[in-house]
PDB file of C-alpha atoms in Angstrom:
ATOM      1  CA  MET A   1     170.148 136.059 125.437  1.00 47.00           C
ATOM      2  CA  THR A   2     169.131 135.010 128.874  1.00 58.00           C
ATOM      3  CA  LYS A   3     170.156 130.939 129.218  1.00 56.00           C
ATOM      4  CA  PRO A   4     167.217 128.655 129.841  1.00 58.00           C
ATOM      5  CA  THR A   5     168.282 127.956 133.761  1.00 66.00           C
ATOM      6  CA  ASP A   6     168.502 131.175 134.387  1.00 86.00           C
ATOM      7  CA  ARG A   7     165.198 132.525 133.483  1.00 97.00           C
ATOM      8  CA  VAL A   8     163.525 133.543 136.062  1.00 98.00           C
ATOM      9  CA  ALA A   9     159.787 133.181 135.937  1.00 98.00           C
ATOM     10  CA  LEU A  10     156.490 134.670 137.848  1.00 98.00           C
ATOM     11  CA  VAL A  11     152.742 132.118 137.368  1.00 99.00           C
ATOM     12  CA  THR A  12     149.939 133.998 138.922  1.00 98.00           C
ATOM     13  CA  GLY A  13     147.022 132.213 140.704  1.00 98.00           C
ATOM     14  CA  SER A  14     150.213 128.879 140.216  1.00 98.00           C
ATOM     15  CA  SER A  15     149.480 126.488 143.418  1.00 97.00           C
ATOM     16  CA  ARG A  16     146.537 124.377 141.831  1.00 96.00           C
ATOM     17  CA  GLY A  17     144.937 123.941 138.499  1.00 96.00           C
ATOM     18  CA  ILE A  18     146.352 125.124 135.532  1.00 97.00           C
ATOM     19  CA  GLY A  19     148.933 127.343 137.268  1.00 98.00           C
ATOM     20  CA  ARG A  20     150.648 124.577 138.547  1.00 98.00           C
ATOM     21  CA  ALA A  21     151.061 122.667 135.712  1.00 98.00           C
ATOM     22  CA  ILE A  22     152.487 125.752 134.322  1.00 98.00           C
ATOM     23  CA  ALA A  23     154.869 126.925 137.277  1.00 98.00           C
ATOM     24  CA  LEU A  24     156.005 122.559 137.011  1.00 98.00           C
ATOM     25  CA  ARG A  25     156.403 122.764 133.374  1.00 98.00           C
ATOM     26  CA  LEU A  26     158.489 125.818 133.092  1.00 98.00           C
ATOM     27  CA  ALA A  27     160.587 125.042 136.386  1.00 98.00           C
ATOM     28  CA  ALA A  28     160.979 121.663 134.695  1.00 98.00           C
ATOM     29  CA  ASP A  29     162.094 123.304 131.822  1.00 97.00           C
ATOM     30  CA  GLY A  30     164.660 125.083 133.594  1.00 97.00           C
ATOM     31  CA  ALA A  31     163.765 128.331 134.731  1.00 98.00           C
ATOM     32  CA  LYS A  32     163.049 130.011 137.986  1.00 98.00           C
ATOM     33  CA  VAL A  33     159.875 130.620 139.103  1.00 98.00           C
ATOM     34  CA  VAL A  34     157.623 131.993 141.135  1.00 98.00           C
ATOM     35  CA  VAL A  35     154.051 130.587 142.796  1.00 98.00           C
ATOM     36  CA  ASN A  36     151.932 133.157 143.512  1.00 98.00           C
ATOM     37  CA  TYR A  37     149.091 132.659 145.476  1.00 98.00           C
ATOM     38  CA  ARG A  38     145.825 134.799 146.904  1.00 97.00           C
ATOM     39  CA  SER A  39     145.258 132.478 150.133  1.00 95.00           C
ATOM     40  CA  ASP A  40     146.237 129.101 150.210  1.00 97.00           C
ATOM     41  CA  ALA A  41     149.980 129.115 150.862  1.00 98.00           C
ATOM     42  CA  GLU A  42     149.799 125.203 151.629  1.00 98.00           C
ATOM     43  CA  ALA A  43     148.636 124.321 148.516  1.00 98.00           C
ATOM     44  CA  ALA A  44     152.253 126.491 147.232  1.00 98.00           C
ATOM     45  CA  ASP A  45     154.368 125.974 149.837  1.00 98.00           C
ATOM     46  CA  SER A  46     153.316 122.324 148.097  1.00 98.00           C
ATOM     47  CA  VAL A  47     154.244 123.301 144.647  1.00 98.00           C
ATOM     48  CA  VAL A  48     157.595 125.426 145.999  1.00 98.00           C
ATOM     49  CA  ALA A  49     158.936 121.233 147.662  1.00 98.00           C
ATOM     50  CA  THR A  50     157.537 119.241 144.303  1.00 98.00           C
ATOM     51  CA  ILE A  51     159.913 121.891 142.224  1.00 98.00           C
ATOM     52  CA  VAL A  52     162.252 122.298 145.028  1.00 98.00           C
ATOM     53  CA  ALA A  53     162.504 118.281 145.934  1.00 98.00           C
ATOM     54  CA  ALA A  54     163.429 117.806 141.642  1.00 98.00           C
ATOM     55  CA  GLY A  55     165.939 119.961 141.631  1.00 98.00           C
ATOM     56  CA  GLY A  56     164.597 124.035 140.768  1.00 98.00           C
ATOM     57  CA  HIS A  57     164.532 126.723 142.218  1.00 98.00           C
ATOM     58  CA  ALA A  58     161.067 128.652 143.307  1.00 98.00           C
ATOM     59  CA  VAL A  59     159.410 130.676 145.668  1.00 98.00           C
ATOM     60  CA  ALA A  60     156.006 131.429 147.479  1.00 98.00           C
ATOM     61  CA  ILE A  61     154.959 134.681 146.901  1.00 98.00           C
ATOM     62  CA  GLY A  62     150.608 135.965 148.286  1.00 98.00           C
ATOM     63  CA  ALA A  63     149.543 138.318 146.662  1.00 98.00           C
ATOM     64  CA  ASP A  64     145.573 139.693 145.583  1.00 98.00           C
ATOM     65  CA  VAL A  65     146.478 140.407 141.627  1.00 98.00           C
ATOM     66  CA  ALA A  66     143.588 142.071 141.518  1.00 98.00           C
ATOM     67  CA  ALA A  67     144.618 145.209 143.729  1.00 98.00           C
ATOM     68  CA  GLY A  68     147.550 147.810 142.606  1.00 96.00           C
ATOM     69  CA  ALA A  69     149.772 147.865 145.509  1.00 98.00           C
ATOM     70  CA  ASP A  70     150.141 143.869 145.942  1.00 98.00           C
ATOM     71  CA  ALA A  71     150.297 143.457 141.927  1.00 98.00           C
ATOM     72  CA  GLU A  72     153.505 146.194 142.841  1.00 98.00           C
ATOM     73  CA  ARG A  73     154.699 144.111 145.490  1.00 98.00           C
ATOM     74  CA  LEU A  74     154.303 140.616 143.426  1.00 98.00           C
ATOM     75  CA  VAL A  75     156.769 142.089 140.684  1.00 98.00           C
ATOM     76  CA  THR A  76     159.653 143.336 143.490  1.00 98.00           C
ATOM     77  CA  ALA A  77     159.281 140.050 145.075  1.00 98.00           C
ATOM     78  CA  THR A  78     160.443 138.706 142.159  1.00 98.00           C
ATOM     79  CA  HIS A  79     163.298 140.734 141.417  1.00 97.00           C
ATOM     80  CA  HIS A  80     164.897 140.744 145.328  1.00 97.00           C
ATOM     81  CA  HIS A  81     164.882 137.218 145.027  1.00 97.00           C
ATOM     82  CA  PHE A  82     165.866 136.004 141.908  1.00 98.00           C
ATOM     83  CA  GLY A  83     167.256 139.431 140.239  1.00 97.00           C
ATOM     84  CA  ARG A  84     165.496 139.514 137.531  1.00 97.00           C
ATOM     85  CA  LEU A  85     162.016 138.924 135.387  1.00 98.00           C
ATOM     86  CA  ASP A  86     162.743 137.143 131.849  1.00 98.00           C
ATOM     87  CA  ILE A  87     159.005 135.265 131.967  1.00 98.00           C
ATOM     88  CA  LEU A  88     155.002 136.387 133.303  1.00 98.00           C
ATOM     89  CA  VAL A  89     152.083 134.305 133.016  1.00 99.00           C
ATOM     90  CA  ASN A  90     149.106 135.793 133.578  1.00 98.00           C
ATOM     91  CA  ASN A  91     147.128 133.037 135.207  1.00 98.00           C
ATOM     92  CA  ALA A  92     145.222 133.845 138.438  1.00 98.00           C
ATOM     93  CA  GLY A  93     141.441 133.937 137.704  1.00 96.00           C
ATOM     94  CA  ILE A  94     137.682 132.706 138.586  1.00 95.00           C
ATOM     95  CA  THR A  95     134.725 131.796 137.683  1.00 94.00           C
ATOM     96  CA  ARG A  96     131.222 133.002 139.247  1.00 95.00           C
ATOM     97  CA  ASP A  97     128.815 131.610 137.113  1.00 95.00           C
ATOM     98  CA  GLY A  98     125.072 132.349 136.183  1.00 96.00           C
ATOM     99  CA  LEU A  99     122.372 134.041 133.802  1.00 97.00           C
ATOM    100  CA  LEU A 100     123.360 137.542 132.876  1.00 98.00           C
ATOM    101  CA  MET A 101     119.955 138.656 134.287  1.00 97.00           C
ATOM    102  CA  LYS A 102     119.757 136.422 137.505  1.00 97.00           C
ATOM    103  CA  MET A 103     123.169 137.283 138.223  1.00 97.00           C
ATOM    104  CA  LYS A 104     124.110 140.039 141.021  1.00 98.00           C
ATOM    105  CA  ASP A 105     127.068 142.848 140.449  1.00 98.00           C
ATOM    106  CA  ASP A 106     129.683 141.384 143.032  1.00 98.00           C
ATOM    107  CA  ASP A 107     129.526 138.588 140.867  1.00 98.00           C
ATOM    108  CA  TRP A 108     130.707 140.411 137.355  1.00 98.00           C
ATOM    109  CA  ASP A 109     133.408 143.089 139.390  1.00 98.00           C
ATOM    110  CA  ASP A 110     134.992 140.154 140.875  1.00 98.00           C
ATOM    111  CA  VAL A 111     135.253 137.845 138.331  1.00 98.00           C
ATOM    112  CA  LEU A 112     135.986 140.836 135.602  1.00 98.00           C
ATOM    113  CA  ALA A 113     139.009 141.830 139.009  1.00 98.00           C
ATOM    114  CA  THR A 114     140.547 139.550 138.974  1.00 98.00           C
ATOM    115  CA  ASN A 115     140.623 137.727 135.957  1.00 98.00           C
ATOM    116  CA  LEU A 116     141.071 141.070 133.890  1.00 98.00           C
ATOM    117  CA  ARG A 117     142.229 144.080 136.150  1.00 98.00           C
ATOM    118  CA  SER A 118     145.118 142.124 137.352  1.00 98.00           C
ATOM    119  CA  VAL A 119     146.436 141.213 133.332  1.00 98.00           C
ATOM    120  CA  PHE A 120     146.131 144.596 133.241  1.00 98.00           C
ATOM    121  CA  LEU A 121     147.897 144.942 137.117  1.00 98.00           C
ATOM    122  CA  VAL A 122     150.840 142.465 136.758  1.00 98.00           C
ATOM    123  CA  SER A 123     151.894 143.636 133.502  1.00 98.00           C
ATOM    124  CA  ARG A 124     152.360 147.006 133.520  1.00 98.00           C
ATOM    125  CA  ALA A 125     155.061 146.591 137.046  1.00 98.00           C
ATOM    126  CA  ALA A 126     155.906 143.806 135.095  1.00 98.00           C
ATOM    127  CA  VAL A 127     156.394 145.572 131.950  1.00 98.00           C
ATOM    128  CA  ARG A 128     159.291 147.840 133.719  1.00 96.00           C
ATOM    129  CA  PRO A 129     162.420 146.084 133.813  1.00 96.00           C
ATOM    130  CA  MET A 130     161.671 144.068 130.763  1.00 98.00           C
ATOM    131  CA  LEU A 131     161.984 147.231 129.015  1.00 98.00           C
ATOM    132  CA  ARG A 132     165.410 148.040 130.903  1.00 97.00           C
ATOM    133  CA  GLN A 133     166.585 144.395 129.846  1.00 96.00           C
ATOM    134  CA  ARG A 134     165.160 145.317 126.628  1.00 97.00           C
ATOM    135  CA  SER A 135     163.807 140.919 126.351  1.00 98.00           C
ATOM    136  CA  GLY A 136     160.884 138.942 127.840  1.00 98.00           C
ATOM    137  CA  ARG A 137     157.958 136.868 127.153  1.00 98.00           C
ATOM    138  CA  ILE A 138     154.421 137.223 129.162  1.00 98.00           C
ATOM    139  CA  VAL A 139     151.891 134.812 127.504  1.00 99.00           C
ATOM    140  CA  ASN A 140     148.186 135.551 129.346  1.00 99.00           C
ATOM    141  CA  VAL A 141     145.996 132.917 129.744  1.00 98.00           C
ATOM    142  CA  THR A 142     142.144 133.380 128.260  1.00 98.00           C
ATOM    143  CA  SER A 143     140.320 130.809 127.137  1.00 97.00           C
ATOM    144  CA  ILE A 144     137.837 130.210 124.319  1.00 97.00           C
ATOM    145  CA  ALA A 145     134.501 131.173 126.071  1.00 96.00           C
ATOM    146  CA  GLY A 146     136.768 134.874 125.257  1.00 97.00           C
ATOM    147  CA  LEU A 147     136.524 133.298 121.484  1.00 96.00           C
ATOM    148  CA  GLY A 148     133.343 131.878 121.209  1.00 95.00           C
ATOM    149  CA  GLY A 149     131.231 133.429 124.323  1.00 95.00           C
ATOM    150  CA  ASN A 150     129.976 130.402 126.425  1.00 92.00           C
ATOM    151  CA  ALA A 151     125.848 131.025 127.699  1.00 93.00           C
ATOM    152  CA  GLY A 152     126.277 131.313 131.940  1.00 95.00           C
ATOM    153  CA  GLN A 153     129.563 133.188 131.822  1.00 96.00           C
ATOM    154  CA  THR A 154     128.580 136.625 130.455  1.00 98.00           C
ATOM    155  CA  ASN A 155     131.458 137.804 133.160  1.00 98.00           C
ATOM    156  CA  TYR A 156     133.833 135.466 132.777  1.00 97.00           C
ATOM    157  CA  ALA A 157     133.664 135.836 129.129  1.00 98.00           C
ATOM    158  CA  ALA A 158     133.837 139.651 128.478  1.00 98.00           C
ATOM    159  CA  ALA A 159     137.062 139.496 130.963  1.00 98.00           C
ATOM    160  CA  LYS A 160     138.356 136.555 128.774  1.00 98.00           C
ATOM    161  CA  ALA A 161     137.672 138.721 125.670  1.00 98.00           C
ATOM    162  CA  GLY A 162     139.604 141.808 127.452  1.00 98.00           C
ATOM    163  CA  ILE A 163     142.907 139.232 127.613  1.00 98.00           C
ATOM    164  CA  VAL A 164     143.256 138.711 123.597  1.00 98.00           C
ATOM    165  CA  GLY A 165     142.564 142.954 122.748  1.00 98.00           C
ATOM    166  CA  PHE A 166     145.035 143.595 125.249  1.00 98.00           C
ATOM    167  CA  THR A 167     147.714 141.108 123.947  1.00 99.00           C
ATOM    168  CA  LYS A 168     147.291 142.243 121.415  1.00 98.00           C
ATOM    169  CA  SER A 169     147.653 145.631 121.813  1.00 98.00           C
ATOM    170  CA  LEU A 170     150.142 145.271 124.523  1.00 98.00           C
ATOM    171  CA  ALA A 171     152.609 142.967 122.010  1.00 98.00           C
ATOM    172  CA  LYS A 172     152.129 146.406 119.141  1.00 98.00           C
ATOM    173  CA  GLU A 173     153.858 148.725 122.040  1.00 98.00           C
ATOM    174  CA  VAL A 174     156.460 146.283 123.445  1.00 98.00           C
ATOM    175  CA  GLY A 175     157.513 144.522 120.108  1.00 98.00           C
ATOM    176  CA  ALA A 176     160.748 147.142 119.611  1.00 98.00           C
ATOM    177  CA  ARG A 177     161.788 146.083 122.892  1.00 98.00           C
ATOM    178  CA  GLY A 178     161.983 142.881 121.978  1.00 98.00           C
ATOM    179  CA  ILE A 179     159.135 141.490 124.210  1.00 98.00           C
ATOM    180  CA  THR A 180     156.474 139.801 123.445  1.00 98.00           C
ATOM    181  CA  VAL A 181     152.799 138.936 124.291  1.00 99.00           C
ATOM    182  CA  ASN A 182     150.877 136.017 123.104  1.00 99.00           C
ATOM    183  CA  ALA A 183     147.760 133.759 125.680  1.00 98.00           C
ATOM    184  CA  VAL A 184     146.719 130.714 124.886  1.00 98.00           C
ATOM    185  CA  ALA A 185     143.243 129.963 124.342  1.00 98.00           C
ATOM    186  CA  PRO A 186     142.447 126.452 126.895  1.00 98.00           C
ATOM    187  CA  GLY A 187     139.407 124.902 125.349  1.00 96.00           C
ATOM    188  CA  TYR A 188     137.989 121.979 127.848  1.00 95.00           C
ATOM    189  CA  ILE A 189     140.642 120.697 131.021  1.00 95.00           C
ATOM    190  CA  VAL A 190     140.340 118.611 133.796  1.00 93.00           C
ATOM    191  CA  THR A 191     140.878 120.369 136.900  1.00 86.00           C
ATOM    192  CA  ASP A 192     138.790 120.833 139.576  1.00 76.00           C
ATOM    193  CA  LEU A 193     136.056 123.892 137.308  1.00 66.00           C
ATOM    194  CA  THR A 194     134.715 120.857 134.945  1.00 74.00           C
ATOM    195  CA  ARG A 195     135.585 117.794 137.547  1.00 76.00           C
ATOM    196  CA  ASP A 196     131.881 117.814 138.116  1.00 74.00           C
ATOM    197  CA  LEU A 197     129.908 118.355 135.351  1.00 77.00           C
ATOM    198  CA  PRO A 198     126.851 116.550 134.198  1.00 85.00           C
ATOM    199  CA  ALA A 199     127.369 114.033 132.225  1.00 86.00           C
ATOM    200  CA  ALA A 200     124.878 115.082 129.292  1.00 89.00           C
ATOM    201  CA  LEU A 201     127.064 118.221 129.176  1.00 87.00           C
ATOM    202  CA  LEU A 202     130.416 115.667 129.025  1.00 88.00           C
ATOM    203  CA  GLN A 203     129.358 113.744 126.211  1.00 92.00           C
ATOM    204  CA  ASP A 204     128.210 117.359 124.473  1.00 93.00           C
ATOM    205  CA  VAL A 205     131.890 119.180 124.528  1.00 92.00           C
ATOM    206  CA  LEU A 206     133.542 115.453 123.689  1.00 94.00           C
ATOM    207  CA  ARG A 207     130.943 115.283 120.688  1.00 95.00           C
ATOM    208  CA  LEU A 208     132.222 119.092 119.773  1.00 94.00           C
ATOM    209  CA  THR A 209     136.161 118.206 119.943  1.00 96.00           C
ATOM    210  CA  PRO A 210     137.655 116.954 117.059  1.00 97.00           C
ATOM    211  CA  LEU A 211     140.507 114.855 119.863  1.00 97.00           C
ATOM    212  CA  GLY A 212     137.221 112.953 121.425  1.00 96.00           C
ATOM    213  CA  ARG A 213     139.072 113.968 125.231  1.00 95.00           C
ATOM    214  CA  LEU A 214     139.308 116.904 127.701  1.00 95.00           C
ATOM    215  CA  GLY A 215     142.318 118.852 128.079  1.00 97.00           C
ATOM    216  CA  THR A 216     144.830 118.087 130.743  1.00 97.00           C
ATOM    217  CA  VAL A 217     146.309 121.020 132.299  1.00 98.00           C
ATOM    218  CA  GLU A 218     150.307 119.666 131.371  1.00 98.00           C
ATOM    219  CA  ASP A 219     148.524 120.114 127.310  1.00 98.00           C
ATOM    220  CA  ALA A 220     147.993 123.888 128.108  1.00 98.00           C
ATOM    221  CA  ALA A 221     150.898 124.698 130.549  1.00 98.00           C
ATOM    222  CA  ALA A 222     152.889 122.418 127.339  1.00 98.00           C
ATOM    223  CA  ALA A 223     151.626 125.771 125.159  1.00 98.00           C
ATOM    224  CA  VAL A 224     152.939 128.111 127.920  1.00 98.00           C
ATOM    225  CA  ALA A 225     156.190 126.476 127.824  1.00 98.00           C
ATOM    226  CA  PHE A 226     156.553 126.897 123.867  1.00 98.00           C
ATOM    227  CA  LEU A 227     155.500 130.760 123.723  1.00 98.00           C
ATOM    228  CA  SER A 228     157.938 131.301 126.631  1.00 98.00           C
ATOM    229  CA  SER A 229     160.537 129.460 124.957  1.00 97.00           C
ATOM    230  CA  ASP A 230     163.804 131.205 121.845  1.00 96.00           C
ATOM    231  CA  ASP A 231     161.667 128.790 119.747  1.00 97.00           C
ATOM    232  CA  ALA A 232     158.759 131.233 120.199  1.00 98.00           C
ATOM    233  CA  ALA A 233     160.905 134.338 119.695  1.00 98.00           C
ATOM    234  CA  PHE A 234     159.384 135.632 116.529  1.00 98.00           C
ATOM    235  CA  ILE A 235     155.925 135.351 117.706  1.00 98.00           C
ATOM    236  CA  THR A 236     153.861 138.050 119.575  1.00 98.00           C
ATOM    237  CA  GLY A 237     150.462 139.227 119.234  1.00 98.00           C
ATOM    238  CA  GLN A 238     148.841 135.561 118.713  1.00 98.00           C
ATOM    239  CA  VAL A 239     145.873 133.377 121.152  1.00 98.00           C
ATOM    240  CA  LEU A 240     147.319 129.489 120.735  1.00 98.00           C
ATOM    241  CA  ARG A 241     144.104 127.331 121.209  1.00 98.00           C
ATOM    242  CA  VAL A 242     144.504 124.665 123.210  1.00 98.00           C
ATOM    243  CA  ASP A 243     140.971 122.420 122.643  1.00 97.00           C
ATOM    244  CA  GLY A 244     141.537 119.995 121.519  1.00 98.00           C
ATOM    245  CA  GLY A 245     140.078 121.390 117.594  1.00 97.00           C
ATOM    246  CA  MET A 246     136.519 122.269 119.744  1.00 95.00           C
ATOM    247  CA  VAL A 247     137.229 125.805 118.494  1.00 92.00           C
ATOM    248  CA  ILE A 248     137.853 126.306 114.151  1.00 88.00           C
TER     249      ILE A 248
END
């Protein structure tokens, strides 16, 4: 069994938000971390600097994970820098909200590519070395929107629901080789995307959340860290909701 301090983690879309918190948490737990970004190199470098300042090991690698060649290059670069890959967190995601009747083709295609196609591409590249080493953890970040739907987010909800099916299917494919595949489904988390919610919507969210608050990026990161750990060695094909009880 690989020791926590020897583990290598790749977190897609980890220059900000939930991805950033996941990268910091896995590094704090002893993993060497690849911080992936698509366009904001400065933000990714800041995450790396924070990890290194705390005594950890990290590197930033730019790649568009919705593009096949980039996904392959990202996994290859991870092995080049750290020699192995133990944990893959598919976190990269975008929103292009709008009612279906007004949704543009590009708004559908871009969200499905970034949020779902990337999970397929990066997982396919990462599974090969994990199969050879007969161990690995894949954690996919979905959403409660993928479980219960959300008006104005047909594209986003479809992509996130697709991640759930992908997670369960891949878990059945690779379990015999010691690889677990799980998903985390955050609810309303305080990020740049939710910070400017209308007051009325925020009150509705809080009313429907038994714990009475929005989640933090650290809440989501803690769930990912657990599913990435040896403590979750007998858990696979599961979707862990991190939503304060909003979807029960």
